[in-house]
PDB file of C-alpha atoms in Angstrom:
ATOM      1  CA  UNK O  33     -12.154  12.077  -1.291  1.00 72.00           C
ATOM      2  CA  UNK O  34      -9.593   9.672   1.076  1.00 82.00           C
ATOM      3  CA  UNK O  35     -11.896   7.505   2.815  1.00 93.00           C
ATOM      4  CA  UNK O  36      -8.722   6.284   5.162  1.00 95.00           C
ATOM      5  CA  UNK O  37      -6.938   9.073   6.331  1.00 94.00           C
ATOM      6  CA  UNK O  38      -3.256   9.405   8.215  1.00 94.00           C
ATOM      7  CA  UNK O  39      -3.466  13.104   9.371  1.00 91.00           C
ATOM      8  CA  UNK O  40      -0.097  13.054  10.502  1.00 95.00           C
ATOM      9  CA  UNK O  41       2.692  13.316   7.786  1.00 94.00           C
ATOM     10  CA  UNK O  42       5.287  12.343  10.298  1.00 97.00           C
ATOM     11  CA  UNK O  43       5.847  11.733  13.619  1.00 97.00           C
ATOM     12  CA  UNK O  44       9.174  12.006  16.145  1.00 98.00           C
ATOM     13  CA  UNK O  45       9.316   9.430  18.619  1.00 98.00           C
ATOM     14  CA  UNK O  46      12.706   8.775  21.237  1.00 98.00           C
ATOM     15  CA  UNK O  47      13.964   5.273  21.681  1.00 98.00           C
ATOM     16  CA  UNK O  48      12.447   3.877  24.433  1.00 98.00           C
ATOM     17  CA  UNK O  49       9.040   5.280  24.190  1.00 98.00           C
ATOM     18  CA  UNK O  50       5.675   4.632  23.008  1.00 98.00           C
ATOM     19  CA  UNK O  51       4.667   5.737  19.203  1.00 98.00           C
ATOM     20  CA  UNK O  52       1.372   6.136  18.774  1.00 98.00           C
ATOM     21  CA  UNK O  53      -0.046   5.926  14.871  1.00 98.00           C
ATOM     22  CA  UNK O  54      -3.643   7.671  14.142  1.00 98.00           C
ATOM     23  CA  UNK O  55      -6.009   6.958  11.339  1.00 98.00           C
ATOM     24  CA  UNK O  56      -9.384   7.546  10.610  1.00 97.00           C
ATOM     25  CA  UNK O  57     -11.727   6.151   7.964  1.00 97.00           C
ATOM     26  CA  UNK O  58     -15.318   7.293   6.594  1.00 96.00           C
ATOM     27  CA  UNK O  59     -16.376   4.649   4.599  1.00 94.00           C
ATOM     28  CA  UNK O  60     -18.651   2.406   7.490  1.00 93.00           C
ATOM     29  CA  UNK O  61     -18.712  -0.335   5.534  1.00 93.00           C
ATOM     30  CA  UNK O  62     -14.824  -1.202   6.122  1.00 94.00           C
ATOM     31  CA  UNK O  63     -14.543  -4.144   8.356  1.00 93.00           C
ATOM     32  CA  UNK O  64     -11.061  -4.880   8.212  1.00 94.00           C
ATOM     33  CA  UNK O  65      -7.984  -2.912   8.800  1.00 95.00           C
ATOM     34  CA  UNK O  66      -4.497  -3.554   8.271  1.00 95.00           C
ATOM     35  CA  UNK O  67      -1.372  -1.783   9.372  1.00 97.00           C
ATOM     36  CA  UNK O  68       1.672  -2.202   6.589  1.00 97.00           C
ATOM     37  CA  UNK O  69       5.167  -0.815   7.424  1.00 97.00           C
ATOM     38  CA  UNK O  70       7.530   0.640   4.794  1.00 96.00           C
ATOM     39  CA  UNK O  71      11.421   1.348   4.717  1.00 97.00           C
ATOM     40  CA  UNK O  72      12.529   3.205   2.049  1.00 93.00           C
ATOM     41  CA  UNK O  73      13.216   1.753  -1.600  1.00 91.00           C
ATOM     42  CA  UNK O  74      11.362  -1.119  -0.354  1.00 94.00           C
ATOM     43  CA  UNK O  75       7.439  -2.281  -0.835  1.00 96.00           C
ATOM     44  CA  UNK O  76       5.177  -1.906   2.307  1.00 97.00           C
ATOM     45  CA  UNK O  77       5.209  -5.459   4.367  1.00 96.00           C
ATOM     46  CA  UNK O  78       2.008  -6.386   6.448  1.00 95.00           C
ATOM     47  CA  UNK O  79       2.310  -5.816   9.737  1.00 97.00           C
ATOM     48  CA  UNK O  80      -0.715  -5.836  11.634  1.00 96.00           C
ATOM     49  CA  UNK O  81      -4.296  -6.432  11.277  1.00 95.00           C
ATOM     50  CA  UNK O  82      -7.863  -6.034  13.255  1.00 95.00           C
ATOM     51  CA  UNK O  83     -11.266  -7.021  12.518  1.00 94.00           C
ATOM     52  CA  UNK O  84     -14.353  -4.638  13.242  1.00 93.00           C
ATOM     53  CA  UNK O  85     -15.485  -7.646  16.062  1.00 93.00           C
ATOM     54  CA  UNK O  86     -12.317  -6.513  18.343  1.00 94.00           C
ATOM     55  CA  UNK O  87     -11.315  -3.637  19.733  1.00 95.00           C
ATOM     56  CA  UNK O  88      -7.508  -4.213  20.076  1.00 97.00           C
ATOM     57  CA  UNK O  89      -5.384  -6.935  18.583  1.00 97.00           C
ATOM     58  CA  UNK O  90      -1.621  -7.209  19.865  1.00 97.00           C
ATOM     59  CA  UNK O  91       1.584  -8.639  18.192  1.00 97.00           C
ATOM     60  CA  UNK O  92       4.278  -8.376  20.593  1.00 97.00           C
ATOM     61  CA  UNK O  93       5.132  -4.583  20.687  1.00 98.00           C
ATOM     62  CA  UNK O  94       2.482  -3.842  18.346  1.00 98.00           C
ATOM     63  CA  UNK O  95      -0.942  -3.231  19.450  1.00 98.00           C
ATOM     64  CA  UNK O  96      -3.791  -1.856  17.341  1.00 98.00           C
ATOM     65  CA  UNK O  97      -6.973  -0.453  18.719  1.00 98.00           C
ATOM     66  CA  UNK O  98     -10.182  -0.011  17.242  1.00 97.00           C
ATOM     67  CA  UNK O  99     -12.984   2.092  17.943  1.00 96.00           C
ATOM     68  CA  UNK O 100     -15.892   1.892  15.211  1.00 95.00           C
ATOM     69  CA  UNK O 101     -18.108   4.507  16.722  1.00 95.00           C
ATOM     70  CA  UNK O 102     -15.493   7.018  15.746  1.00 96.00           C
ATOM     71  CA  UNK O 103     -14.043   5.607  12.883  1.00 97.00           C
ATOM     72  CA  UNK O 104     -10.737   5.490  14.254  1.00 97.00           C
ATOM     73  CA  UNK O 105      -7.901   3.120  14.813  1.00 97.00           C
ATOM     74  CA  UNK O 106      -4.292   3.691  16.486  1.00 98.00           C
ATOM     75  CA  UNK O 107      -1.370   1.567  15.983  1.00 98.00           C
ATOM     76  CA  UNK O 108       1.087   1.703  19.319  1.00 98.00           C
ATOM     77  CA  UNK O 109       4.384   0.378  19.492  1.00 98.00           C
ATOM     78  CA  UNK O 110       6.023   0.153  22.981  1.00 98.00           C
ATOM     79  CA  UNK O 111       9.040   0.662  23.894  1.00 98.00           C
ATOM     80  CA  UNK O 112       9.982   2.015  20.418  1.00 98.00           C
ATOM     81  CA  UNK O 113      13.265   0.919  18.644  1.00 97.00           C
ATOM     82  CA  UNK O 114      15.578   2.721  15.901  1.00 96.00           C
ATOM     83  CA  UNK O 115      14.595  -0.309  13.699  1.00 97.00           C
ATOM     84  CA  UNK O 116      10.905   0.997  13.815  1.00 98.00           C
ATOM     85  CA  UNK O 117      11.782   4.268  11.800  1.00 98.00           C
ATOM     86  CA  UNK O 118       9.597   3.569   8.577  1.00 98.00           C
ATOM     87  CA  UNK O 119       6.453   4.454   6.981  1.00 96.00           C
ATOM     88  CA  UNK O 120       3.193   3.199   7.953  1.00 97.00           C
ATOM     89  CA  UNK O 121       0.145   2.678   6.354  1.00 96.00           C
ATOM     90  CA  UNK O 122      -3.124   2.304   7.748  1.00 96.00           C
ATOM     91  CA  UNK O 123      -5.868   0.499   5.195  1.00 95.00           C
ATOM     92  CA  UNK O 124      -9.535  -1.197   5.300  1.00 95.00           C
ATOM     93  CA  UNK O 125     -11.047  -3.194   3.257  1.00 93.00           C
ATOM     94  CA  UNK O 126     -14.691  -4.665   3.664  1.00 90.00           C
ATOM     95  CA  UNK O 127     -13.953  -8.106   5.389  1.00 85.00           C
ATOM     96  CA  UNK O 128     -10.991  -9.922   6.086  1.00 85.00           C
ATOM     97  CA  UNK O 129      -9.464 -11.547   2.586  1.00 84.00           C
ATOM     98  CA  UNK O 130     -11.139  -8.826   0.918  1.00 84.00           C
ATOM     99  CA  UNK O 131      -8.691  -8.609  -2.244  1.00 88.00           C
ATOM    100  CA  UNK O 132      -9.756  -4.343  -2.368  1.00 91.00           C
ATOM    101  CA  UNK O 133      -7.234  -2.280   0.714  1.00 93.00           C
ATOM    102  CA  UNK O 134      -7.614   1.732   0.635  1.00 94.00           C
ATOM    103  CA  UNK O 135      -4.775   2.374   2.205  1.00 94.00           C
ATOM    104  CA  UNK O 136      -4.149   6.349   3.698  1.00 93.00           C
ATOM    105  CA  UNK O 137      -1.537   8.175   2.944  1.00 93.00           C
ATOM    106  CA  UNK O 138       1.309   7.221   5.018  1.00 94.00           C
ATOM    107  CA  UNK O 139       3.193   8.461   8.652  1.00 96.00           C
ATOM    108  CA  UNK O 140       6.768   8.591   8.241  1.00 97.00           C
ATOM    109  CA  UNK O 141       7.902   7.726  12.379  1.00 98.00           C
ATOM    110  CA  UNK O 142      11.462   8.485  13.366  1.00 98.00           C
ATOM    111  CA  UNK O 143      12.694   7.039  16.493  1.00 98.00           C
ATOM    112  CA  UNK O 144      15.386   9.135  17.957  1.00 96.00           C
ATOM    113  CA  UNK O 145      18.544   7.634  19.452  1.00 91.00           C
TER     114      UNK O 145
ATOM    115  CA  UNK N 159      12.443 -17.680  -2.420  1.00 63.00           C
ATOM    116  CA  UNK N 160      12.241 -14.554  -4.699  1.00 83.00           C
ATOM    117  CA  UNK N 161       9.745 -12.387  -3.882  1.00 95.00           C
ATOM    118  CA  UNK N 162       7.729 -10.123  -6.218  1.00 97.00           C
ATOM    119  CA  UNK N 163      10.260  -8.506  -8.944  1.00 97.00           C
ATOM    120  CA  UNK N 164       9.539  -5.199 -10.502  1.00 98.00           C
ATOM    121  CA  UNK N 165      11.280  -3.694 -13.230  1.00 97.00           C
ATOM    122  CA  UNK N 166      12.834  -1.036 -13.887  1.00 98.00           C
ATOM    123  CA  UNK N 167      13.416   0.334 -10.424  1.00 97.00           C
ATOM    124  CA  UNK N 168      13.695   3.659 -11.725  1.00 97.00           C
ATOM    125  CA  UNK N 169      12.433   5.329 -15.088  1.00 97.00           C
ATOM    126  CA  UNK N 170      12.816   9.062 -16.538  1.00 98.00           C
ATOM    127  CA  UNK N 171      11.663   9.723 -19.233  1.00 97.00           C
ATOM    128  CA  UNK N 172      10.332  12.760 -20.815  1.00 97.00           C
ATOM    129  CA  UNK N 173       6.305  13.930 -21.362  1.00 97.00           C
ATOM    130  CA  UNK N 174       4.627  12.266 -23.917  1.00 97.00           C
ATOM    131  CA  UNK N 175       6.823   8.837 -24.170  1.00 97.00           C
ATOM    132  CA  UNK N 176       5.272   5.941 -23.611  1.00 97.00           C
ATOM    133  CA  UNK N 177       5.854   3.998 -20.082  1.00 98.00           C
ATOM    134  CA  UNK N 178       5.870   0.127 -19.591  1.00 98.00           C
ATOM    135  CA  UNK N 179       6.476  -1.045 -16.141  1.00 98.00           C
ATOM    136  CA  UNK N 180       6.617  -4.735 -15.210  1.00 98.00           C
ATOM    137  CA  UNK N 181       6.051  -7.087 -12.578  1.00 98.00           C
ATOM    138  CA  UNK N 182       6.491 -11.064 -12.096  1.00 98.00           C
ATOM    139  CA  UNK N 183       4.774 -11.858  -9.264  1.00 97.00           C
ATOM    140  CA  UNK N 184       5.344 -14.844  -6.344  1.00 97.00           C
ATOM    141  CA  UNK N 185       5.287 -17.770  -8.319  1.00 95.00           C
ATOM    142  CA  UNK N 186       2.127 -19.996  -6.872  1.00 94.00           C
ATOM    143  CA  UNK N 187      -0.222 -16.319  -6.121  1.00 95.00           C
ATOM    144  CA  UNK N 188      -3.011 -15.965  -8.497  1.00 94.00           C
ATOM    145  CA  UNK N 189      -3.722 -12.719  -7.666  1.00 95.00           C
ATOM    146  CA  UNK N 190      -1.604 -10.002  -8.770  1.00 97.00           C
ATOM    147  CA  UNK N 191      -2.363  -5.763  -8.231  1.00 97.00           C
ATOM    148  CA  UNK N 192      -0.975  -2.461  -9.016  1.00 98.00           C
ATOM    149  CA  UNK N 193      -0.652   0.515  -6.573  1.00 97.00           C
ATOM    150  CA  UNK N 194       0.403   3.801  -7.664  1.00 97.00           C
ATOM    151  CA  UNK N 195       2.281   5.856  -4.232  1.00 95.00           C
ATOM    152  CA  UNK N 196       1.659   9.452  -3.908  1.00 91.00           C
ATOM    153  CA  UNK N 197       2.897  12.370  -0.994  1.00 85.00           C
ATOM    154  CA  UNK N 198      -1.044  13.006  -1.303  1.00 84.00           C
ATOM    155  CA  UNK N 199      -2.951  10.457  -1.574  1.00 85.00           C
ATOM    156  CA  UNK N 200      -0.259   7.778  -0.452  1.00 88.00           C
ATOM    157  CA  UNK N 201      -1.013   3.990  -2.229  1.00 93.00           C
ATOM    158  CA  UNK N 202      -4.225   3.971  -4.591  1.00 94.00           C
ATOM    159  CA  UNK N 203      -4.806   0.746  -5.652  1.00 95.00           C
ATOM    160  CA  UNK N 204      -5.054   0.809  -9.531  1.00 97.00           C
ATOM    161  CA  UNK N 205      -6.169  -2.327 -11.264  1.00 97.00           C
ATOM    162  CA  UNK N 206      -5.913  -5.931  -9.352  1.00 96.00           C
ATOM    163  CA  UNK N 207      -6.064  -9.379 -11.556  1.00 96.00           C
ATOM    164  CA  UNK N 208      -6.981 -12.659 -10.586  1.00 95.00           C
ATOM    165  CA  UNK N 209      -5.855 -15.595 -12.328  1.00 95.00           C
ATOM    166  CA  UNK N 210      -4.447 -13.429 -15.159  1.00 96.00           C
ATOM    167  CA  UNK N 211      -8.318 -11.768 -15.378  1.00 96.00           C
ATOM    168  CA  UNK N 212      -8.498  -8.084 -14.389  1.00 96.00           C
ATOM    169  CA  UNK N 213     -11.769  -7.845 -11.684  1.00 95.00           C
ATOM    170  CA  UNK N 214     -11.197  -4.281 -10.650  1.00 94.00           C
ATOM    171  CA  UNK N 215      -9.875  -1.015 -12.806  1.00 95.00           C
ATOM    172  CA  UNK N 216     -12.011   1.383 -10.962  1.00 93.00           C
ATOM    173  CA  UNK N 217      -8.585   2.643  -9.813  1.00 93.00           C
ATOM    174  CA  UNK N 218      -6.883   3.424 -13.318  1.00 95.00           C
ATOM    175  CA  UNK N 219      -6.897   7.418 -13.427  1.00 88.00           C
ATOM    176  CA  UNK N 220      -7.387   7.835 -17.237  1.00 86.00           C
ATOM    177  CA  UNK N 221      -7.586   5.889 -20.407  1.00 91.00           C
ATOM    178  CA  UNK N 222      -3.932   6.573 -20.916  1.00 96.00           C
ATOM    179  CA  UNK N 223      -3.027   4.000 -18.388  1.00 97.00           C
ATOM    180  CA  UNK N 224      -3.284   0.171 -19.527  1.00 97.00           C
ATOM    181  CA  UNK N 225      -2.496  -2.751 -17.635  1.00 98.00           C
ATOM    182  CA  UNK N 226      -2.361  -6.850 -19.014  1.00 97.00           C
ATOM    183  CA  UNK N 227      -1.440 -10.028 -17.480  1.00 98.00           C
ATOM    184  CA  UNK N 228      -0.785 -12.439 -20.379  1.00 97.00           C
ATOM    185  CA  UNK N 229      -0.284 -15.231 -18.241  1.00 95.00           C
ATOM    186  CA  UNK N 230       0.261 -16.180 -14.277  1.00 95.00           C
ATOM    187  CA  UNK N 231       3.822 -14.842 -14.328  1.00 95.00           C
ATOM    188  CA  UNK N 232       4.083 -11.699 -15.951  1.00 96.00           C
ATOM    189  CA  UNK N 233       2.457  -7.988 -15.869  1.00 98.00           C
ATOM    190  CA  UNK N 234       2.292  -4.570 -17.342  1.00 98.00           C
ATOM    191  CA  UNK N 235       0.856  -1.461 -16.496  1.00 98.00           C
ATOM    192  CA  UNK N 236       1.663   0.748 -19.343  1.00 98.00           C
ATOM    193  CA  UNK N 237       0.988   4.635 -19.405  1.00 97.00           C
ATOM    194  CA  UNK N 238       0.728   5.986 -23.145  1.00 97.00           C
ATOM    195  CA  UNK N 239       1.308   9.137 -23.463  1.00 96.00           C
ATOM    196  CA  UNK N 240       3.049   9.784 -20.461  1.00 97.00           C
ATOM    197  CA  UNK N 241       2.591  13.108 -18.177  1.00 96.00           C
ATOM    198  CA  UNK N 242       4.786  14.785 -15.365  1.00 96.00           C
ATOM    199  CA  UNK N 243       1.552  14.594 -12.720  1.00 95.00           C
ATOM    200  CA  UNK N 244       2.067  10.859 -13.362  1.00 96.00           C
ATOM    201  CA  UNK N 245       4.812  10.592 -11.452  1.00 97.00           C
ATOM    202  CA  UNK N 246       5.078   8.225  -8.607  1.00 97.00           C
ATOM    203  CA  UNK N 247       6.239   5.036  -6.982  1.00 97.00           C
ATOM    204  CA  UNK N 248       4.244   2.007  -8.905  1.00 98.00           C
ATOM    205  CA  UNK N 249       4.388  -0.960  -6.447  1.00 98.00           C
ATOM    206  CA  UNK N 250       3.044  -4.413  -7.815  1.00 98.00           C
ATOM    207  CA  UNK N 251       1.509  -7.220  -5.372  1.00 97.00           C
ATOM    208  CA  UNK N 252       0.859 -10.774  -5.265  1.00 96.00           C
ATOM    209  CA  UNK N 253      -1.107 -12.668  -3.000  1.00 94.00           C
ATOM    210  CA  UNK N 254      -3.159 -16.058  -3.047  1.00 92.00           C
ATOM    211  CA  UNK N 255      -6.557 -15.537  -3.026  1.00 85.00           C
ATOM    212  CA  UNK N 256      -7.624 -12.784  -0.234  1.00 83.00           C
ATOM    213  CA  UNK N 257      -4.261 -13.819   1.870  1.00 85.00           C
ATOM    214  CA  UNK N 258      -1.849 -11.463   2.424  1.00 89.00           C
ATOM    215  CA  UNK N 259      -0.568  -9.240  -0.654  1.00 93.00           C
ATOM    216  CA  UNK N 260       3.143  -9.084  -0.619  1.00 95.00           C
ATOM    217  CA  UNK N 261       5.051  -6.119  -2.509  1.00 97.00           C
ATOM    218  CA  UNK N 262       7.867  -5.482  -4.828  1.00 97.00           C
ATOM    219  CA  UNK N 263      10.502  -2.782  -4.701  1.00 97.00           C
ATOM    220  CA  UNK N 264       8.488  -1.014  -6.626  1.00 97.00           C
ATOM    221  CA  UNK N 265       9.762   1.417  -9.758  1.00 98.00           C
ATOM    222  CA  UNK N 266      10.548   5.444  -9.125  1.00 97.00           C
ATOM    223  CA  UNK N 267       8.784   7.057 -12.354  1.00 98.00           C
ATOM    224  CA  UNK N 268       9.488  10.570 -13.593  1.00 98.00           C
ATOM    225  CA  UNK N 269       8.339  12.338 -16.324  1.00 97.00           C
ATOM    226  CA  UNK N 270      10.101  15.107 -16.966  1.00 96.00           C
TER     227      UNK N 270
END
């Protein structure tokens, strides 16, 4: 049973525009959530994070947004570059510097030239 | 600074050999963890260590899987006897404390 799930195996985004990264978790004991981005033959790298108090952190381009009634967070980046074309991962973990992340499964985003 | 260092980056090897992957971690991070990548269930975390203790195996699929940390610079995860559905990427972590957990390269397993 995934308790953080990325429903979206992939996602096609052009240059310019915003990309818009679902997950959803079951477990309602996960406070904390984390967004890690991955390029290929490398290891994820943090890029994001939220605690259950907010409802939307932002870094930049990067904004995550929380809603706890549906179990849900989003990760947008706007205006979307080639450079973001990676992997992300969406994870919780009880409280923030919990050492346990479930992470989902991953949403490979291509931004188109 | 070198960053966490996995080895090898890529291992075939054929059903029933024995696997040893290894990790040195961020020198100064006392905690150190093992993630196994999937297409379906994307990064499970296995077994994570602090200060060379493991705290939490709840992750390791099947007694065939082992993991040590002899001392505060040096892992294994080894899989004995190995099986095709165990193939994956193996990423290793390091982090101090609850900060951050940075990643290695991780190593491409097959088992043929």
């Amino acid at each position: 049973d995934q308790q953080v799930k990325q429903n979206s195996p992939s996602l096609s985004v052009q240059e310019g525009r915003i990309s818009i990264l679902n997950c959803d978790y079951t477990n309602s004991m996960f406070d904390y959530f984390l967004w890690y981005k991955k390029y290929p033959a490398e290891g994820p790298t943090f890029l994001i994070s939220i605690s259950s108090i907010k409802d939307k952190n932002e870094d930049g381009r990067f904004t995550v947004f929380l809603n706890k009634s549906a179990k849900h967070l989003s990760l947008h980046i706007v205006p979307s570059q080639p450079g973001d074309s990676a992997v992300y991962f969406c994870a919780a973990s009880a409280h923030q510097g919990a050492q346990k992340l479930v992470f989902g499964q991953g949403t490979r985003l291509t931004i188109n030239p | 600074d070198a960053g966490v260092i996995q080895s090898p980056r890529h291992e075939v090897t054929e059903m029933g050999q024995e696997v040893t992957l290894r990790c040195k971690p961020i020198s100064g991070h006392n905690s150190l963890f093992w993630y196994r990548q999937t297409m379906m269930r994307g990064l499970e975390l296995l077994i994570y260590f602090n200060n060379n203790v493991p705290i939490d195996d709840s992750g390791m699929p099947e007694d065939r899987f082992s993991a040590k940390m002899p001392n505060a610079s040096f892992s294994t995860l080894k899989i004995q006897p190995s099986e095709p559905r165990d193939s994956a990427v193996y990423f290793c972590a390091s982090s101090r404390g609850g900060d951050e957990q940075f990643f290695g390269p991780g190593t491409r397993l097959t088992v043929l």
